[in-house]
PDB file of C-alpha atoms and ligand atoms in Angstrom:
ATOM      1  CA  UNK A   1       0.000   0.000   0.000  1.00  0.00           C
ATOM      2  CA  UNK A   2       1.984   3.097  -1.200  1.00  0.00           C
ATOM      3  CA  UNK A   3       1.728   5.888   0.981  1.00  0.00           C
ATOM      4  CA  UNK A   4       1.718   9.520  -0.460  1.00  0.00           C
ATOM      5  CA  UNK A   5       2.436  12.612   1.344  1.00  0.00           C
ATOM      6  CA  UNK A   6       0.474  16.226   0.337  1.00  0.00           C
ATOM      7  CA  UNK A   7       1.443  18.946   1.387  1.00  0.00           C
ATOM      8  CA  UNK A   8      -1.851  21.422   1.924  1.00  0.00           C
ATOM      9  CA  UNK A   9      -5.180  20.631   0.285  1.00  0.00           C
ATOM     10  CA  UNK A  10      -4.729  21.635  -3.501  1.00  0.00           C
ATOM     11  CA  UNK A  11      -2.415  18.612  -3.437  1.00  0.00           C
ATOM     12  CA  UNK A  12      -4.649  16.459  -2.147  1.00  0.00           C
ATOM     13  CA  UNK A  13      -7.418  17.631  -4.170  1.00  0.00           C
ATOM     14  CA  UNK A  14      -4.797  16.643  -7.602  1.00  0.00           C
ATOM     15  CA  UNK A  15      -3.964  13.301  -6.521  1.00  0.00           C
ATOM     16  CA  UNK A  16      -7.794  12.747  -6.324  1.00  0.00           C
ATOM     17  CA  UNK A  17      -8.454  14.094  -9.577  1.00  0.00           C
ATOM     18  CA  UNK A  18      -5.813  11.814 -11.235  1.00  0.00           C
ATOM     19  CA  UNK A  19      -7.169   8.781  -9.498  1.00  0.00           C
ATOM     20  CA  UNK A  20     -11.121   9.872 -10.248  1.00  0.00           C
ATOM     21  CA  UNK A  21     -10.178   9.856 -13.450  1.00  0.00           C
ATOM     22  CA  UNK A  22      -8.608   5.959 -13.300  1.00  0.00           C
ATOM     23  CA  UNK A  23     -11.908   4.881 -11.671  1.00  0.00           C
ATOM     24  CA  UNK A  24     -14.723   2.814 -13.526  1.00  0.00           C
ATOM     25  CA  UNK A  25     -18.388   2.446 -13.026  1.00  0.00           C
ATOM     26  CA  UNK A  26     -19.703   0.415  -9.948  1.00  0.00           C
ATOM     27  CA  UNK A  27     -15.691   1.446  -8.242  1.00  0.00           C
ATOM     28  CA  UNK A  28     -16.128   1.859  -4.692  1.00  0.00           C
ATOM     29  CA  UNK A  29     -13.999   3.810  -2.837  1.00  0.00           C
ATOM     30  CA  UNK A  30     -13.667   3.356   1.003  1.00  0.00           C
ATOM     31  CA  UNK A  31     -12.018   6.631   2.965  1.00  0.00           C
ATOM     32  CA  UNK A  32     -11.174   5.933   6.567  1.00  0.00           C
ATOM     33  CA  UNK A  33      -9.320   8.683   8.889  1.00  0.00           C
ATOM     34  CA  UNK A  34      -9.995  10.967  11.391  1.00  0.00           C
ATOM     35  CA  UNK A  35     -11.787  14.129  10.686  1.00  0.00           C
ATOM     36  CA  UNK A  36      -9.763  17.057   9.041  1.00  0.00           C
ATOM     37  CA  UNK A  37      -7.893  14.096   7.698  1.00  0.00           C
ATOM     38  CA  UNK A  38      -8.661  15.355   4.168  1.00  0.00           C
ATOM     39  CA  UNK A  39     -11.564  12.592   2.952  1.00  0.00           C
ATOM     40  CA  UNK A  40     -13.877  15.561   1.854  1.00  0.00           C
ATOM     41  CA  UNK A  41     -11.061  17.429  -0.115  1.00  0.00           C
ATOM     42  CA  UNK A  42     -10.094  14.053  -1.811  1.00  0.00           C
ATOM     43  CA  UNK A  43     -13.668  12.919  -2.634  1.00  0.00           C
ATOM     44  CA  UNK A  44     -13.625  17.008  -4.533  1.00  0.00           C
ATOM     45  CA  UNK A  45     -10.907  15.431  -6.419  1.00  0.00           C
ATOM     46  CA  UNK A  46     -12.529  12.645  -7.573  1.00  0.00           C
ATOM     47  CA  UNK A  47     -15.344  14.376  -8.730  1.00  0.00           C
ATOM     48  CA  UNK A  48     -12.951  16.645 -10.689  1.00  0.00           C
ATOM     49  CA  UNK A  49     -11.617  13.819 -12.420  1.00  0.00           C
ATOM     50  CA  UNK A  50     -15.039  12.244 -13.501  1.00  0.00           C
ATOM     51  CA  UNK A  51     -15.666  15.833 -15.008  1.00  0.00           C
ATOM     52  CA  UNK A  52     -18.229  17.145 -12.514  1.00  0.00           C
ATOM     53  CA  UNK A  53     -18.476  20.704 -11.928  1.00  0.00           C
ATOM     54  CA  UNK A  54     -20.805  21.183  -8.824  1.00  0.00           C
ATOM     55  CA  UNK A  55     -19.233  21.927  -5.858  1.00  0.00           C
ATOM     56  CA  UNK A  56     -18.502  18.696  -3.321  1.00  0.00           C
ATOM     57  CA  UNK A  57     -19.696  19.624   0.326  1.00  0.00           C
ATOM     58  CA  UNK A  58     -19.561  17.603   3.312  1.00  0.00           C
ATOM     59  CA  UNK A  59     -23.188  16.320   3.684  1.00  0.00           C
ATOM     60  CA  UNK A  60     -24.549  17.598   6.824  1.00  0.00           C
ATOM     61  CA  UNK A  61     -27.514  15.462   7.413  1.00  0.00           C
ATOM     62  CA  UNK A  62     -28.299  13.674   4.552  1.00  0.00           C
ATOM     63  CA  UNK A  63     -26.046  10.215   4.250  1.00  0.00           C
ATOM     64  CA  UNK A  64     -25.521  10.430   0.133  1.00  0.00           C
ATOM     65  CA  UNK A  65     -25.446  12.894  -2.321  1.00  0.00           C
ATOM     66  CA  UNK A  66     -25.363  12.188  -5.939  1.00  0.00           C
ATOM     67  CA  UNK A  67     -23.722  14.183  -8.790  1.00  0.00           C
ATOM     68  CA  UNK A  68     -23.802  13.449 -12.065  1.00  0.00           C
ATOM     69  CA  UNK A  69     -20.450  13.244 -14.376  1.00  0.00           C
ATOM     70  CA  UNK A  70     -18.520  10.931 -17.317  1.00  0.00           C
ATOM     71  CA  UNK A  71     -20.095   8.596 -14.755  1.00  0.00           C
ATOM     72  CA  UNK A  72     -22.301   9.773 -11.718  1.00  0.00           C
ATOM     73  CA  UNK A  73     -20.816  10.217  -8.458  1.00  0.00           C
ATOM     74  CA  UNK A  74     -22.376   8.804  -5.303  1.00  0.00           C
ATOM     75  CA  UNK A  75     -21.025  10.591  -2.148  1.00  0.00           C
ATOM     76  CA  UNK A  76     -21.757   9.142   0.941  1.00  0.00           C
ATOM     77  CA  UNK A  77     -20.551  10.393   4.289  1.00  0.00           C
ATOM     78  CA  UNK A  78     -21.215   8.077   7.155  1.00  0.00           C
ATOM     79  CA  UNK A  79     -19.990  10.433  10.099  1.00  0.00           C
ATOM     80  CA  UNK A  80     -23.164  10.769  12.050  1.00  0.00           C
ATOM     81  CA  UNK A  81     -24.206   7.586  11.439  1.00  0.00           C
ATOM     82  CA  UNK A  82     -24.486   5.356  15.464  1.00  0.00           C
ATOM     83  CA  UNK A  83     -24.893   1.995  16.611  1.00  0.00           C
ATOM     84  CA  UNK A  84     -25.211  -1.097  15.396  1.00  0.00           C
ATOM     85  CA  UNK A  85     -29.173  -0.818  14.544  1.00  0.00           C
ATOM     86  CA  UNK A  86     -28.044   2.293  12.502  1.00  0.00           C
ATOM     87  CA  UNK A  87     -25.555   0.812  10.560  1.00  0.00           C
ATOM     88  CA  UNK A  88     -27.072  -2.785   9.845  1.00  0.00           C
ATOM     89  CA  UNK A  89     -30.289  -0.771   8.276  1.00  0.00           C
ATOM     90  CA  UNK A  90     -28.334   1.065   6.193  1.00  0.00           C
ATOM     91  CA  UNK A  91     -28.217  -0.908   2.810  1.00  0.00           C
ATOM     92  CA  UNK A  92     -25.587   0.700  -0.030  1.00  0.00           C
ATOM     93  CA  UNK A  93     -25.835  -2.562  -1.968  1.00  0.00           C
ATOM     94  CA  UNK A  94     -27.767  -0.942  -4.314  1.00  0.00           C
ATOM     95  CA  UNK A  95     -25.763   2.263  -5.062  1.00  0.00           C
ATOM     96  CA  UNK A  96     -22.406  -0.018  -5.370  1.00  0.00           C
ATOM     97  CA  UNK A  97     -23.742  -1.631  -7.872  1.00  0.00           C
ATOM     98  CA  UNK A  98     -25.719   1.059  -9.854  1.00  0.00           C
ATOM     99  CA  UNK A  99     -23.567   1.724 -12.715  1.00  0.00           C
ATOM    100  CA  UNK A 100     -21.849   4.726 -10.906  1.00  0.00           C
ATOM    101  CA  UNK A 101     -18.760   5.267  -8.422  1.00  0.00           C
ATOM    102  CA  UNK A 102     -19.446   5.197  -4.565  1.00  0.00           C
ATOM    103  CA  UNK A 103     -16.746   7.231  -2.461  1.00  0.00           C
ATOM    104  CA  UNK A 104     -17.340   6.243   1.549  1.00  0.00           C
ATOM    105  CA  UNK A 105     -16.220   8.637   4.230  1.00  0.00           C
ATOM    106  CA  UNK A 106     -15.878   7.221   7.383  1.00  0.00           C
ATOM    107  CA  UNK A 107     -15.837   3.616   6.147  1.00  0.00           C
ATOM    108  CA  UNK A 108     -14.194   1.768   8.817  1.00  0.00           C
ATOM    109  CA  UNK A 109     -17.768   2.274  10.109  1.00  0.00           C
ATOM    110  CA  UNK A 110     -19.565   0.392   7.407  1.00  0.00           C
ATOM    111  CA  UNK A 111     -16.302  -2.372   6.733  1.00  0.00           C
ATOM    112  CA  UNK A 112     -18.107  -5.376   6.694  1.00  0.00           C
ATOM    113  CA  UNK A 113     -20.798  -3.888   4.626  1.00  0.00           C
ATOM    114  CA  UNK A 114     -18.465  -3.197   1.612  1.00  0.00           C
ATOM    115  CA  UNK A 115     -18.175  -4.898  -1.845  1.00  0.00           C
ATOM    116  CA  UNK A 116     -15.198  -7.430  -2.201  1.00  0.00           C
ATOM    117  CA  UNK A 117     -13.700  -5.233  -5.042  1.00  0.00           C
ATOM    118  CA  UNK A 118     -13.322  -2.222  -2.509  1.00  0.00           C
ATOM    119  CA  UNK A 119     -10.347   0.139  -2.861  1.00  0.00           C
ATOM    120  CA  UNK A 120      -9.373   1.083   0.412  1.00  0.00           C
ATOM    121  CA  UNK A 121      -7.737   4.428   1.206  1.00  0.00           C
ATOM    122  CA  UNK A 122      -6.569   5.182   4.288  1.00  0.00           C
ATOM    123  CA  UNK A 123      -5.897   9.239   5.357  1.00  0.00           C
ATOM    124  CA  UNK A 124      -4.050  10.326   8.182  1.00  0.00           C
ATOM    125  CA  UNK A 125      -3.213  14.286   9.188  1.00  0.00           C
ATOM    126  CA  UNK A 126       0.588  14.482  10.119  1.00  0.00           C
ATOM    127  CA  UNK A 127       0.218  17.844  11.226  1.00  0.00           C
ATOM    128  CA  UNK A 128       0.031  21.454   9.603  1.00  0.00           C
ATOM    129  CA  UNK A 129      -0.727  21.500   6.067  1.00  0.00           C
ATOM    130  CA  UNK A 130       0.243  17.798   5.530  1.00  0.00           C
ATOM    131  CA  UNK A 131      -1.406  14.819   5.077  1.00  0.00           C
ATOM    132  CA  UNK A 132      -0.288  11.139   4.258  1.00  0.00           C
ATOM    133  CA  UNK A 133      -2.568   8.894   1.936  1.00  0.00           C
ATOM    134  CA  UNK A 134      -2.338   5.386   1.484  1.00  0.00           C
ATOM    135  CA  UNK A 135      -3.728   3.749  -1.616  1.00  0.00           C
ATOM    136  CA  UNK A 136      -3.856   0.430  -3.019  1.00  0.00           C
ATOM    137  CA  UNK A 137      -1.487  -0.587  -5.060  1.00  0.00           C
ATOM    138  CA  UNK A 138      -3.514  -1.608  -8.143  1.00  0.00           C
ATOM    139  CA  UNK A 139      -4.494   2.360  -8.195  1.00  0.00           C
ATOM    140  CA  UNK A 140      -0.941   3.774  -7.289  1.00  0.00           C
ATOM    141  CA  UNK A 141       0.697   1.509 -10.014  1.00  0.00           C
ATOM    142  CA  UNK A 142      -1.545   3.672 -12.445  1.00  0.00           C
ATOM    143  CA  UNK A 143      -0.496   6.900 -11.681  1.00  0.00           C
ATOM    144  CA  UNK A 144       2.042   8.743 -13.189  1.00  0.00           C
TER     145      UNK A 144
HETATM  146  P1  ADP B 201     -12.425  15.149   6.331  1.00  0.00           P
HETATM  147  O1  ADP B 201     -13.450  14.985   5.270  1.00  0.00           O
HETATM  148  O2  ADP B 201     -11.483  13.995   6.454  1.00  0.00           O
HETATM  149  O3  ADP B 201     -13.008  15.513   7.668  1.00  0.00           O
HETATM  150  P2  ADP B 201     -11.763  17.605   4.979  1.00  0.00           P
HETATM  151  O4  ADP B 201     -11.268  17.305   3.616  1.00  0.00           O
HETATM  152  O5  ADP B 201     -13.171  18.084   5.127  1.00  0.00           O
HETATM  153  O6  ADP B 201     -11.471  16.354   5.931  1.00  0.00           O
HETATM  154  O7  ADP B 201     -10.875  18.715   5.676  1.00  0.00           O
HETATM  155  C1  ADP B 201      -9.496  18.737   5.627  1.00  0.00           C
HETATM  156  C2  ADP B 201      -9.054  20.076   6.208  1.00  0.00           C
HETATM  157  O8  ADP B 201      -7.640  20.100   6.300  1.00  0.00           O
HETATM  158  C3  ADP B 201      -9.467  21.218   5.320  1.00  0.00           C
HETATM  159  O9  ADP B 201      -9.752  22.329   6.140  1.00  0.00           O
HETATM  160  C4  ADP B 201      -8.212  21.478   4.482  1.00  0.00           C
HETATM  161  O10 ADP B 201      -8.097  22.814   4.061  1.00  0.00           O
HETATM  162  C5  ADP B 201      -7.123  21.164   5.493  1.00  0.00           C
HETATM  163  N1  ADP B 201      -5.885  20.659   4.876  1.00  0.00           N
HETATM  164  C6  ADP B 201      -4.656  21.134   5.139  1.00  0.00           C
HETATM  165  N2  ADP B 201      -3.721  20.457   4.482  1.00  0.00           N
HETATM  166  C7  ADP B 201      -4.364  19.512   3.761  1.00  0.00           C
HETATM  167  C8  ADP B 201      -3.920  18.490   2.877  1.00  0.00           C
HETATM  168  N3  ADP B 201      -2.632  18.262   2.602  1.00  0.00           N
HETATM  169  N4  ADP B 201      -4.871  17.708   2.323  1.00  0.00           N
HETATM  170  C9  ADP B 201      -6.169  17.891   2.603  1.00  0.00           C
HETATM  171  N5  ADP B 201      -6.657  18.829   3.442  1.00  0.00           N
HETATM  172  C10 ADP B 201      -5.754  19.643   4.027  1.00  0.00           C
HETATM  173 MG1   MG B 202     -15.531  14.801   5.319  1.00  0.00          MG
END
Protein backbone atom coordinates (compact mmCIF):
# COMPACT_ATOMS: atom_id res chain seq x y z
CA UNK A 1 0.00 0.00 0.00
CA UNK A 2 1.98 3.10 -1.20
CA UNK A 3 1.73 5.89 0.98
CA UNK A 4 1.72 9.52 -0.46
CA UNK A 5 2.44 12.61 1.34
CA UNK A 6 0.47 16.23 0.34
CA UNK A 7 1.44 18.95 1.39
CA UNK A 8 -1.85 21.42 1.92
CA UNK A 9 -5.18 20.63 0.29
CA UNK A 10 -4.73 21.64 -3.50
CA UNK A 11 -2.41 18.61 -3.44
CA UNK A 12 -4.65 16.46 -2.15
CA UNK A 13 -7.42 17.63 -4.17
CA UNK A 14 -4.80 16.64 -7.60
CA UNK A 15 -3.96 13.30 -6.52
CA UNK A 16 -7.79 12.75 -6.32
CA UNK A 17 -8.45 14.09 -9.58
CA UNK A 18 -5.81 11.81 -11.24
CA UNK A 19 -7.17 8.78 -9.50
CA UNK A 20 -11.12 9.87 -10.25
CA UNK A 21 -10.18 9.86 -13.45
CA UNK A 22 -8.61 5.96 -13.30
CA UNK A 23 -11.91 4.88 -11.67
CA UNK A 24 -14.72 2.81 -13.53
CA UNK A 25 -18.39 2.45 -13.03
CA UNK A 26 -19.70 0.41 -9.95
CA UNK A 27 -15.69 1.45 -8.24
CA UNK A 28 -16.13 1.86 -4.69
CA UNK A 29 -14.00 3.81 -2.84
CA UNK A 30 -13.67 3.36 1.00
CA UNK A 31 -12.02 6.63 2.96
CA UNK A 32 -11.17 5.93 6.57
CA UNK A 33 -9.32 8.68 8.89
CA UNK A 34 -10.00 10.97 11.39
CA UNK A 35 -11.79 14.13 10.69
CA UNK A 36 -9.76 17.06 9.04
CA UNK A 37 -7.89 14.10 7.70
CA UNK A 38 -8.66 15.35 4.17
CA UNK A 39 -11.56 12.59 2.95
CA UNK A 40 -13.88 15.56 1.85
CA UNK A 41 -11.06 17.43 -0.11
CA UNK A 42 -10.09 14.05 -1.81
CA UNK A 43 -13.67 12.92 -2.63
CA UNK A 44 -13.63 17.01 -4.53
CA UNK A 45 -10.91 15.43 -6.42
CA UNK A 46 -12.53 12.65 -7.57
CA UNK A 47 -15.34 14.38 -8.73
CA UNK A 48 -12.95 16.65 -10.69
CA UNK A 49 -11.62 13.82 -12.42
CA UNK A 50 -15.04 12.24 -13.50
CA UNK A 51 -15.67 15.83 -15.01
CA UNK A 52 -18.23 17.15 -12.51
CA UNK A 53 -18.48 20.70 -11.93
CA UNK A 54 -20.80 21.18 -8.82
CA UNK A 55 -19.23 21.93 -5.86
CA UNK A 56 -18.50 18.70 -3.32
CA UNK A 57 -19.70 19.62 0.33
CA UNK A 58 -19.56 17.60 3.31
CA UNK A 59 -23.19 16.32 3.68
CA UNK A 60 -24.55 17.60 6.82
CA UNK A 61 -27.51 15.46 7.41
CA UNK A 62 -28.30 13.67 4.55
CA UNK A 63 -26.05 10.21 4.25
CA UNK A 64 -25.52 10.43 0.13
CA UNK A 65 -25.45 12.89 -2.32
CA UNK A 66 -25.36 12.19 -5.94
CA UNK A 67 -23.72 14.18 -8.79
CA UNK A 68 -23.80 13.45 -12.06
CA UNK A 69 -20.45 13.24 -14.38
CA UNK A 70 -18.52 10.93 -17.32
CA UNK A 71 -20.09 8.60 -14.76
CA UNK A 72 -22.30 9.77 -11.72
CA UNK A 73 -20.82 10.22 -8.46
CA UNK A 74 -22.38 8.80 -5.30
CA UNK A 75 -21.03 10.59 -2.15
CA UNK A 76 -21.76 9.14 0.94
CA UNK A 77 -20.55 10.39 4.29
CA UNK A 78 -21.22 8.08 7.15
CA UNK A 79 -19.99 10.43 10.10
CA UNK A 80 -23.16 10.77 12.05
CA UNK A 81 -24.21 7.59 11.44
CA UNK A 82 -24.49 5.36 15.46
CA UNK A 83 -24.89 2.00 16.61
CA UNK A 84 -25.21 -1.10 15.40
CA UNK A 85 -29.17 -0.82 14.54
CA UNK A 86 -28.04 2.29 12.50
CA UNK A 87 -25.56 0.81 10.56
CA UNK A 88 -27.07 -2.79 9.85
CA UNK A 89 -30.29 -0.77 8.28
CA UNK A 90 -28.33 1.06 6.19
CA UNK A 91 -28.22 -0.91 2.81
CA UNK A 92 -25.59 0.70 -0.03
CA UNK A 93 -25.83 -2.56 -1.97
CA UNK A 94 -27.77 -0.94 -4.31
CA UNK A 95 -25.76 2.26 -5.06
CA UNK A 96 -22.41 -0.02 -5.37
CA UNK A 97 -23.74 -1.63 -7.87
CA UNK A 98 -25.72 1.06 -9.85
CA UNK A 99 -23.57 1.72 -12.72
CA UNK A 100 -21.85 4.73 -10.91
CA UNK A 101 -18.76 5.27 -8.42
CA UNK A 102 -19.45 5.20 -4.57
CA UNK A 103 -16.75 7.23 -2.46
CA UNK A 104 -17.34 6.24 1.55
CA UNK A 105 -16.22 8.64 4.23
CA UNK A 106 -15.88 7.22 7.38
CA UNK A 107 -15.84 3.62 6.15
CA UNK A 108 -14.19 1.77 8.82
CA UNK A 109 -17.77 2.27 10.11
CA UNK A 110 -19.57 0.39 7.41
CA UNK A 111 -16.30 -2.37 6.73
CA UNK A 112 -18.11 -5.38 6.69
CA UNK A 113 -20.80 -3.89 4.63
CA UNK A 114 -18.47 -3.20 1.61
CA UNK A 115 -18.17 -4.90 -1.85
CA UNK A 116 -15.20 -7.43 -2.20
CA UNK A 117 -13.70 -5.23 -5.04
CA UNK A 118 -13.32 -2.22 -2.51
CA UNK A 119 -10.35 0.14 -2.86
CA UNK A 120 -9.37 1.08 0.41
CA UNK A 121 -7.74 4.43 1.21
CA UNK A 122 -6.57 5.18 4.29
CA UNK A 123 -5.90 9.24 5.36
CA UNK A 124 -4.05 10.33 8.18
CA UNK A 125 -3.21 14.29 9.19
CA UNK A 126 0.59 14.48 10.12
CA UNK A 127 0.22 17.84 11.23
CA UNK A 128 0.03 21.45 9.60
CA UNK A 129 -0.73 21.50 6.07
CA UNK A 130 0.24 17.80 5.53
CA UNK A 131 -1.41 14.82 5.08
CA UNK A 132 -0.29 11.14 4.26
CA UNK A 133 -2.57 8.89 1.94
CA UNK A 134 -2.34 5.39 1.48
CA UNK A 135 -3.73 3.75 -1.62
CA UNK A 136 -3.86 0.43 -3.02
CA UNK A 137 -1.49 -0.59 -5.06
CA UNK A 138 -3.51 -1.61 -8.14
CA UNK A 139 -4.49 2.36 -8.19
CA UNK A 140 -0.94 3.77 -7.29
CA UNK A 141 0.70 1.51 -10.01
CA UNK A 142 -1.54 3.67 -12.44
CA UNK A 143 -0.50 6.90 -11.68
CA UNK A 144 2.04 8.74 -13.19
P1 LIG B 1 -12.42 15.15 6.33
O1 LIG B 1 -13.45 14.99 5.27
O2 LIG B 1 -11.48 13.99 6.45
O3 LIG B 1 -13.01 15.51 7.67
P2 LIG B 1 -11.76 17.61 4.98
O4 LIG B 1 -11.27 17.30 3.62
O5 LIG B 1 -13.17 18.08 5.13
O6 LIG B 1 -11.47 16.35 5.93
O7 LIG B 1 -10.88 18.71 5.68
C1 LIG B 1 -9.50 18.74 5.63
C2 LIG B 1 -9.05 20.08 6.21
O8 LIG B 1 -7.64 20.10 6.30
C3 LIG B 1 -9.47 21.22 5.32
O9 LIG B 1 -9.75 22.33 6.14
C4 LIG B 1 -8.21 21.48 4.48
O10 LIG B 1 -8.10 22.81 4.06
C5 LIG B 1 -7.12 21.16 5.49
N1 LIG B 1 -5.89 20.66 4.88
C6 LIG B 1 -4.66 21.13 5.14
N2 LIG B 1 -3.72 20.46 4.48
C7 LIG B 1 -4.36 19.51 3.76
C8 LIG B 1 -3.92 18.49 2.88
N3 LIG B 1 -2.63 18.26 2.60
N4 LIG B 1 -4.87 17.71 2.32
C9 LIG B 1 -6.17 17.89 2.60
N5 LIG B 1 -6.66 18.83 3.44
C10 LIG B 1 -5.75 19.64 4.03
MG1 LIG C 1 -15.53 14.80 5.32
Amino acid sequence: MPDFITSGPQETRELGRKIGALLKKNDVIALSGMLGSGKTTFVQGIAEGLGISAQITSPSFIIINEYSGRTPLYHVDLYRLQGENEIEDLDLADYFSRGGITAVEWSEKYKSHLPKNVYNIGLENLGDDKRKLCLPLELAAQLK
